[in-house]
Amino acid sequence: MPEYPTEPWEYCLYIPNDLRAVTISRRTLRLILTMHGLIRLVDTAELLAAELVSNAVRHTKGPAALRVRWSAGVLRLGAWDADPEPPEPPVPLEQVADVEEGRGLGLVRAYADLWGWQLLTRDGNRGKVVWCELAAA
């Protein structure tokens, strides 16, 4: 059984409203997880983070952020954006299998162990966080 980090840690990458931020977020996440010995989570985590960040950049006008947190054997990814509007409900993947867009949260729902969203209004920041979790085991 692989050994996973026992100490919690957290990173936050602030990104502009730019589609290039999706690739930058994926590569940064890959580096973070590799350096923390979480190689087995990299591919799925990259897919999930790309969908979360892509939604934040495509569907809002302001800045965004990717938050990566490890605690108690669970990896939590969250994409913050300044728009308080809730995300569209995910469409089941079998209904959008042949389309280019509209699969994002469906993929998150299918591959994450848990996901959700919440409004934020603290420290002068407004908006929402759409998050998902991957358990190491």
PDB file of C-alpha atoms in Angstrom:
ATOM      1  CA  MET A   1       0.000   0.000   0.000  1.00  0.00           C
ATOM      2  CA  PRO A   2       1.478   3.387  -0.955  1.00  0.00           C
ATOM      3  CA  GLU A   3       2.404   5.862   1.724  1.00  0.00           C
ATOM      4  CA  TYR A   4       0.641   9.185   1.583  1.00  0.00           C
ATOM      5  CA  PRO A   5       1.495  12.443   3.325  1.00  0.00           C
ATOM      6  CA  THR A   6       0.275  12.563   6.894  1.00  0.00           C
ATOM      7  CA  GLU A   7       0.602  16.314   7.429  1.00  0.00           C
ATOM      8  CA  PRO A   8      -2.057  18.565   5.878  1.00  0.00           C
ATOM      9  CA  TRP A   9      -1.035  21.204   3.333  1.00  0.00           C
ATOM     10  CA  GLU A  10      -2.692  23.741   1.064  1.00  0.00           C
ATOM     11  CA  TYR A  11      -1.825  25.793  -2.016  1.00  0.00           C
ATOM     12  CA  CYS A  12      -3.752  28.538  -3.780  1.00  0.00           C
ATOM     13  CA  LEU A  13      -3.028  29.685  -7.334  1.00  0.00           C
ATOM     14  CA  TYR A  14      -4.659  32.974  -8.326  1.00  0.00           C
ATOM     15  CA  ILE A  15      -5.337  33.143 -12.047  1.00  0.00           C
ATOM     16  CA  PRO A  16      -6.569  35.772 -14.487  1.00  0.00           C
ATOM     17  CA  ASN A  17      -9.658  35.364 -16.635  1.00  0.00           C
ATOM     18  CA  ASP A  18      -7.697  33.754 -19.452  1.00  0.00           C
ATOM     19  CA  LEU A  19      -8.143  30.296 -20.993  1.00  0.00           C
ATOM     20  CA  ARG A  20      -4.373  29.729 -20.744  1.00  0.00           C
ATOM     21  CA  ALA A  21      -4.937  29.575 -16.983  1.00  0.00           C
ATOM     22  CA  VAL A  22      -6.445  26.100 -17.431  1.00  0.00           C
ATOM     23  CA  THR A  23      -3.155  24.671 -18.717  1.00  0.00           C
ATOM     24  CA  ILE A  24      -1.137  26.570 -16.119  1.00  0.00           C
ATOM     25  CA  SER A  25      -3.404  25.227 -13.368  1.00  0.00           C
ATOM     26  CA  ARG A  26      -3.101  21.638 -14.618  1.00  0.00           C
ATOM     27  CA  ARG A  27       0.687  21.784 -14.799  1.00  0.00           C
ATOM     28  CA  THR A  28       0.977  23.451 -11.408  1.00  0.00           C
ATOM     29  CA  LEU A  29      -1.310  20.835  -9.860  1.00  0.00           C
ATOM     30  CA  ARG A  30       0.742  18.012 -11.426  1.00  0.00           C
ATOM     31  CA  LEU A  31       3.912  19.463  -9.895  1.00  0.00           C
ATOM     32  CA  ILE A  32       2.313  19.908  -6.459  1.00  0.00           C
ATOM     33  CA  LEU A  33       0.964  16.361  -6.349  1.00  0.00           C
ATOM     34  CA  THR A  34       4.217  14.865  -7.671  1.00  0.00           C
ATOM     35  CA  MET A  35       6.297  16.701  -5.078  1.00  0.00           C
ATOM     36  CA  HIS A  36       3.972  15.466  -2.315  1.00  0.00           C
ATOM     37  CA  GLY A  37       4.108  11.849  -3.482  1.00  0.00           C
ATOM     38  CA  LEU A  38       0.529  11.704  -4.723  1.00  0.00           C
ATOM     39  CA  ILE A  39       1.343  10.456  -8.230  1.00  0.00           C
ATOM     40  CA  ARG A  40      -1.619   8.040  -8.257  1.00  0.00           C
ATOM     41  CA  LEU A  41      -4.051  10.964  -8.031  1.00  0.00           C
ATOM     42  CA  VAL A  42      -2.446  13.144 -10.714  1.00  0.00           C
ATOM     43  CA  ASP A  43      -4.398  12.140 -13.830  1.00  0.00           C
ATOM     44  CA  THR A  44      -7.842  12.276 -12.257  1.00  0.00           C
ATOM     45  CA  ALA A  45      -7.025  15.414 -10.266  1.00  0.00           C
ATOM     46  CA  GLU A  46      -5.776  17.156 -13.416  1.00  0.00           C
ATOM     47  CA  LEU A  47      -8.987  16.338 -15.275  1.00  0.00           C
ATOM     48  CA  LEU A  48     -11.136  17.592 -12.409  1.00  0.00           C
ATOM     49  CA  ALA A  49      -9.115  20.767 -11.861  1.00  0.00           C
ATOM     50  CA  ALA A  50      -9.188  21.539 -15.592  1.00  0.00           C
ATOM     51  CA  GLU A  51     -12.977  21.293 -15.614  1.00  0.00           C
ATOM     52  CA  LEU A  52     -13.385  23.445 -12.494  1.00  0.00           C
ATOM     53  CA  VAL A  53     -10.949  26.137 -13.659  1.00  0.00           C
ATOM     54  CA  SER A  54     -12.317  26.089 -17.202  1.00  0.00           C
ATOM     55  CA  ASN A  55     -15.816  26.768 -15.881  1.00  0.00           C
ATOM     56  CA  ALA A  56     -14.539  29.592 -13.675  1.00  0.00           C
ATOM     57  CA  VAL A  57     -12.725  31.240 -16.593  1.00  0.00           C
ATOM     58  CA  ARG A  58     -15.330  30.648 -19.313  1.00  0.00           C
ATOM     59  CA  HIS A  59     -18.463  31.547 -17.405  1.00  0.00           C
ATOM     60  CA  THR A  60     -17.310  34.551 -15.370  1.00  0.00           C
ATOM     61  CA  LYS A  61     -15.614  37.842 -16.123  1.00  0.00           C
ATOM     62  CA  GLY A  62     -13.316  38.336 -13.153  1.00  0.00           C
ATOM     63  CA  PRO A  63     -10.282  36.655 -11.647  1.00  0.00           C
ATOM     64  CA  ALA A  64     -10.330  33.120 -10.322  1.00  0.00           C
ATOM     65  CA  ALA A  65      -8.237  30.816  -8.146  1.00  0.00           C
ATOM     66  CA  LEU A  66      -7.437  27.137  -7.830  1.00  0.00           C
ATOM     67  CA  ARG A  67      -7.165  25.860  -4.281  1.00  0.00           C
ATOM     68  CA  VAL A  68      -5.501  22.505  -3.598  1.00  0.00           C
ATOM     69  CA  ARG A  69      -5.735  21.023  -0.109  1.00  0.00           C
ATOM     70  CA  TRP A  70      -4.623  17.699   1.362  1.00  0.00           C
ATOM     71  CA  SER A  71      -5.920  16.570   4.734  1.00  0.00           C
ATOM     72  CA  ALA A  72      -6.658  13.193   6.337  1.00  0.00           C
ATOM     73  CA  GLY A  73      -6.086  11.237   3.118  1.00  0.00           C
ATOM     74  CA  VAL A  74      -8.387  13.418   1.010  1.00  0.00           C
ATOM     75  CA  LEU A  75      -7.425  15.776  -1.799  1.00  0.00           C
ATOM     76  CA  ARG A  76      -9.806  18.711  -2.188  1.00  0.00           C
ATOM     77  CA  LEU A  77      -9.735  20.869  -5.303  1.00  0.00           C
ATOM     78  CA  GLY A  78     -11.688  24.093  -5.455  1.00  0.00           C
ATOM     79  CA  ALA A  79     -12.118  26.765  -8.108  1.00  0.00           C
ATOM     80  CA  TRP A  80     -13.105  30.189  -6.826  1.00  0.00           C
ATOM     81  CA  ASP A  81     -14.595  32.854  -9.055  1.00  0.00           C
ATOM     82  CA  ALA A  82     -16.126  36.253  -8.314  1.00  0.00           C
ATOM     83  CA  ASP A  83     -19.583  35.404  -9.700  1.00  0.00           C
ATOM     84  CA  PRO A  84     -22.059  34.396  -6.962  1.00  0.00           C
ATOM     85  CA  GLU A  85     -24.403  32.671  -9.442  1.00  0.00           C
ATOM     86  CA  PRO A  86     -24.632  28.912  -8.834  1.00  0.00           C
ATOM     87  CA  PRO A  87     -23.196  26.602 -11.469  1.00  0.00           C
ATOM     88  CA  GLU A  88     -25.536  24.869 -13.877  1.00  0.00           C
ATOM     89  CA  PRO A  89     -26.517  21.417 -12.609  1.00  0.00           C
ATOM     90  CA  PRO A  90     -24.360  18.659 -14.121  1.00  0.00           C
ATOM     91  CA  VAL A  91     -25.755  16.751 -17.074  1.00  0.00           C
ATOM     92  CA  PRO A  92     -25.251  12.969 -16.988  1.00  0.00           C
ATOM     93  CA  LEU A  93     -22.324  12.037 -19.240  1.00  0.00           C
ATOM     94  CA  GLU A  94     -24.364   9.644 -21.337  1.00  0.00           C
ATOM     95  CA  GLN A  95     -26.541  12.589 -22.442  1.00  0.00           C
ATOM     96  CA  VAL A  96     -23.588  14.701 -23.612  1.00  0.00           C
ATOM     97  CA  ALA A  97     -21.102  12.065 -24.752  1.00  0.00           C
ATOM     98  CA  ASP A  98     -20.855  13.404 -28.312  1.00  0.00           C
ATOM     99  CA  VAL A  99     -20.763  17.153 -27.634  1.00  0.00           C
ATOM    100  CA  GLU A 100     -17.725  19.374 -27.169  1.00  0.00           C
ATOM    101  CA  GLU A 101     -19.110  21.556 -24.367  1.00  0.00           C
ATOM    102  CA  GLY A 102     -21.375  21.101 -21.368  1.00  0.00           C
ATOM    103  CA  ARG A 103     -19.695  18.027 -19.876  1.00  0.00           C
ATOM    104  CA  GLY A 104     -17.584  19.756 -17.207  1.00  0.00           C
ATOM    105  CA  LEU A 105     -19.575  19.217 -14.042  1.00  0.00           C
ATOM    106  CA  GLY A 106     -20.819  15.883 -15.382  1.00  0.00           C
ATOM    107  CA  LEU A 107     -17.181  14.746 -15.465  1.00  0.00           C
ATOM    108  CA  VAL A 108     -16.614  16.145 -11.987  1.00  0.00           C
ATOM    109  CA  ARG A 109     -19.671  14.316 -10.683  1.00  0.00           C
ATOM    110  CA  ALA A 110     -18.590  11.071 -12.386  1.00  0.00           C
ATOM    111  CA  TYR A 111     -14.931  11.036 -11.291  1.00  0.00           C
ATOM    112  CA  ALA A 112     -14.884  12.789  -7.909  1.00  0.00           C
ATOM    113  CA  ASP A 113     -15.780  11.045  -4.675  1.00  0.00           C
ATOM    114  CA  LEU A 114     -17.718  14.120  -3.582  1.00  0.00           C
ATOM    115  CA  TRP A 115     -18.399  17.545  -5.088  1.00  0.00           C
ATOM    116  CA  GLY A 116     -20.405  20.661  -4.413  1.00  0.00           C
ATOM    117  CA  TRP A 117     -20.360  24.441  -4.397  1.00  0.00           C
ATOM    118  CA  GLN A 118     -20.838  27.220  -1.893  1.00  0.00           C
ATOM    119  CA  LEU A 119     -21.233  30.969  -1.845  1.00  0.00           C
ATOM    120  CA  LEU A 120     -18.383  33.015  -0.409  1.00  0.00           C
ATOM    121  CA  THR A 121     -18.552  36.374   1.307  1.00  0.00           C
ATOM    122  CA  ARG A 122     -15.515  36.708   3.550  1.00  0.00           C
ATOM    123  CA  ASP A 123     -12.439  38.877   3.728  1.00  0.00           C
ATOM    124  CA  GLY A 124     -13.988  41.173   1.128  1.00  0.00           C
ATOM    125  CA  ASN A 125     -14.141  38.347  -1.422  1.00  0.00           C
ATOM    126  CA  ARG A 126     -17.451  37.527  -2.997  1.00  0.00           C
ATOM    127  CA  GLY A 127     -18.366  34.781  -5.360  1.00  0.00           C
ATOM    128  CA  LYS A 128     -18.446  31.029  -5.113  1.00  0.00           C
ATOM    129  CA  VAL A 129     -16.248  27.967  -4.863  1.00  0.00           C
ATOM    130  CA  VAL A 130     -16.991  24.834  -6.835  1.00  0.00           C
ATOM    131  CA  TRP A 131     -15.075  21.971  -5.231  1.00  0.00           C
ATOM    132  CA  CYS A 132     -14.503  18.250  -5.412  1.00  0.00           C
ATOM    133  CA  GLU A 133     -12.711  15.614  -3.369  1.00  0.00           C
ATOM    134  CA  LEU A 134     -10.620  12.560  -4.170  1.00  0.00           C
ATOM    135  CA  ALA A 135      -9.821  10.046  -1.458  1.00  0.00           C
ATOM    136  CA  ALA A 136      -6.352   8.515  -1.643  1.00  0.00           C
ATOM    137  CA  ALA A 137      -7.550   5.008  -0.757  1.00  0.00           C
TER     138      ALA A 137
END
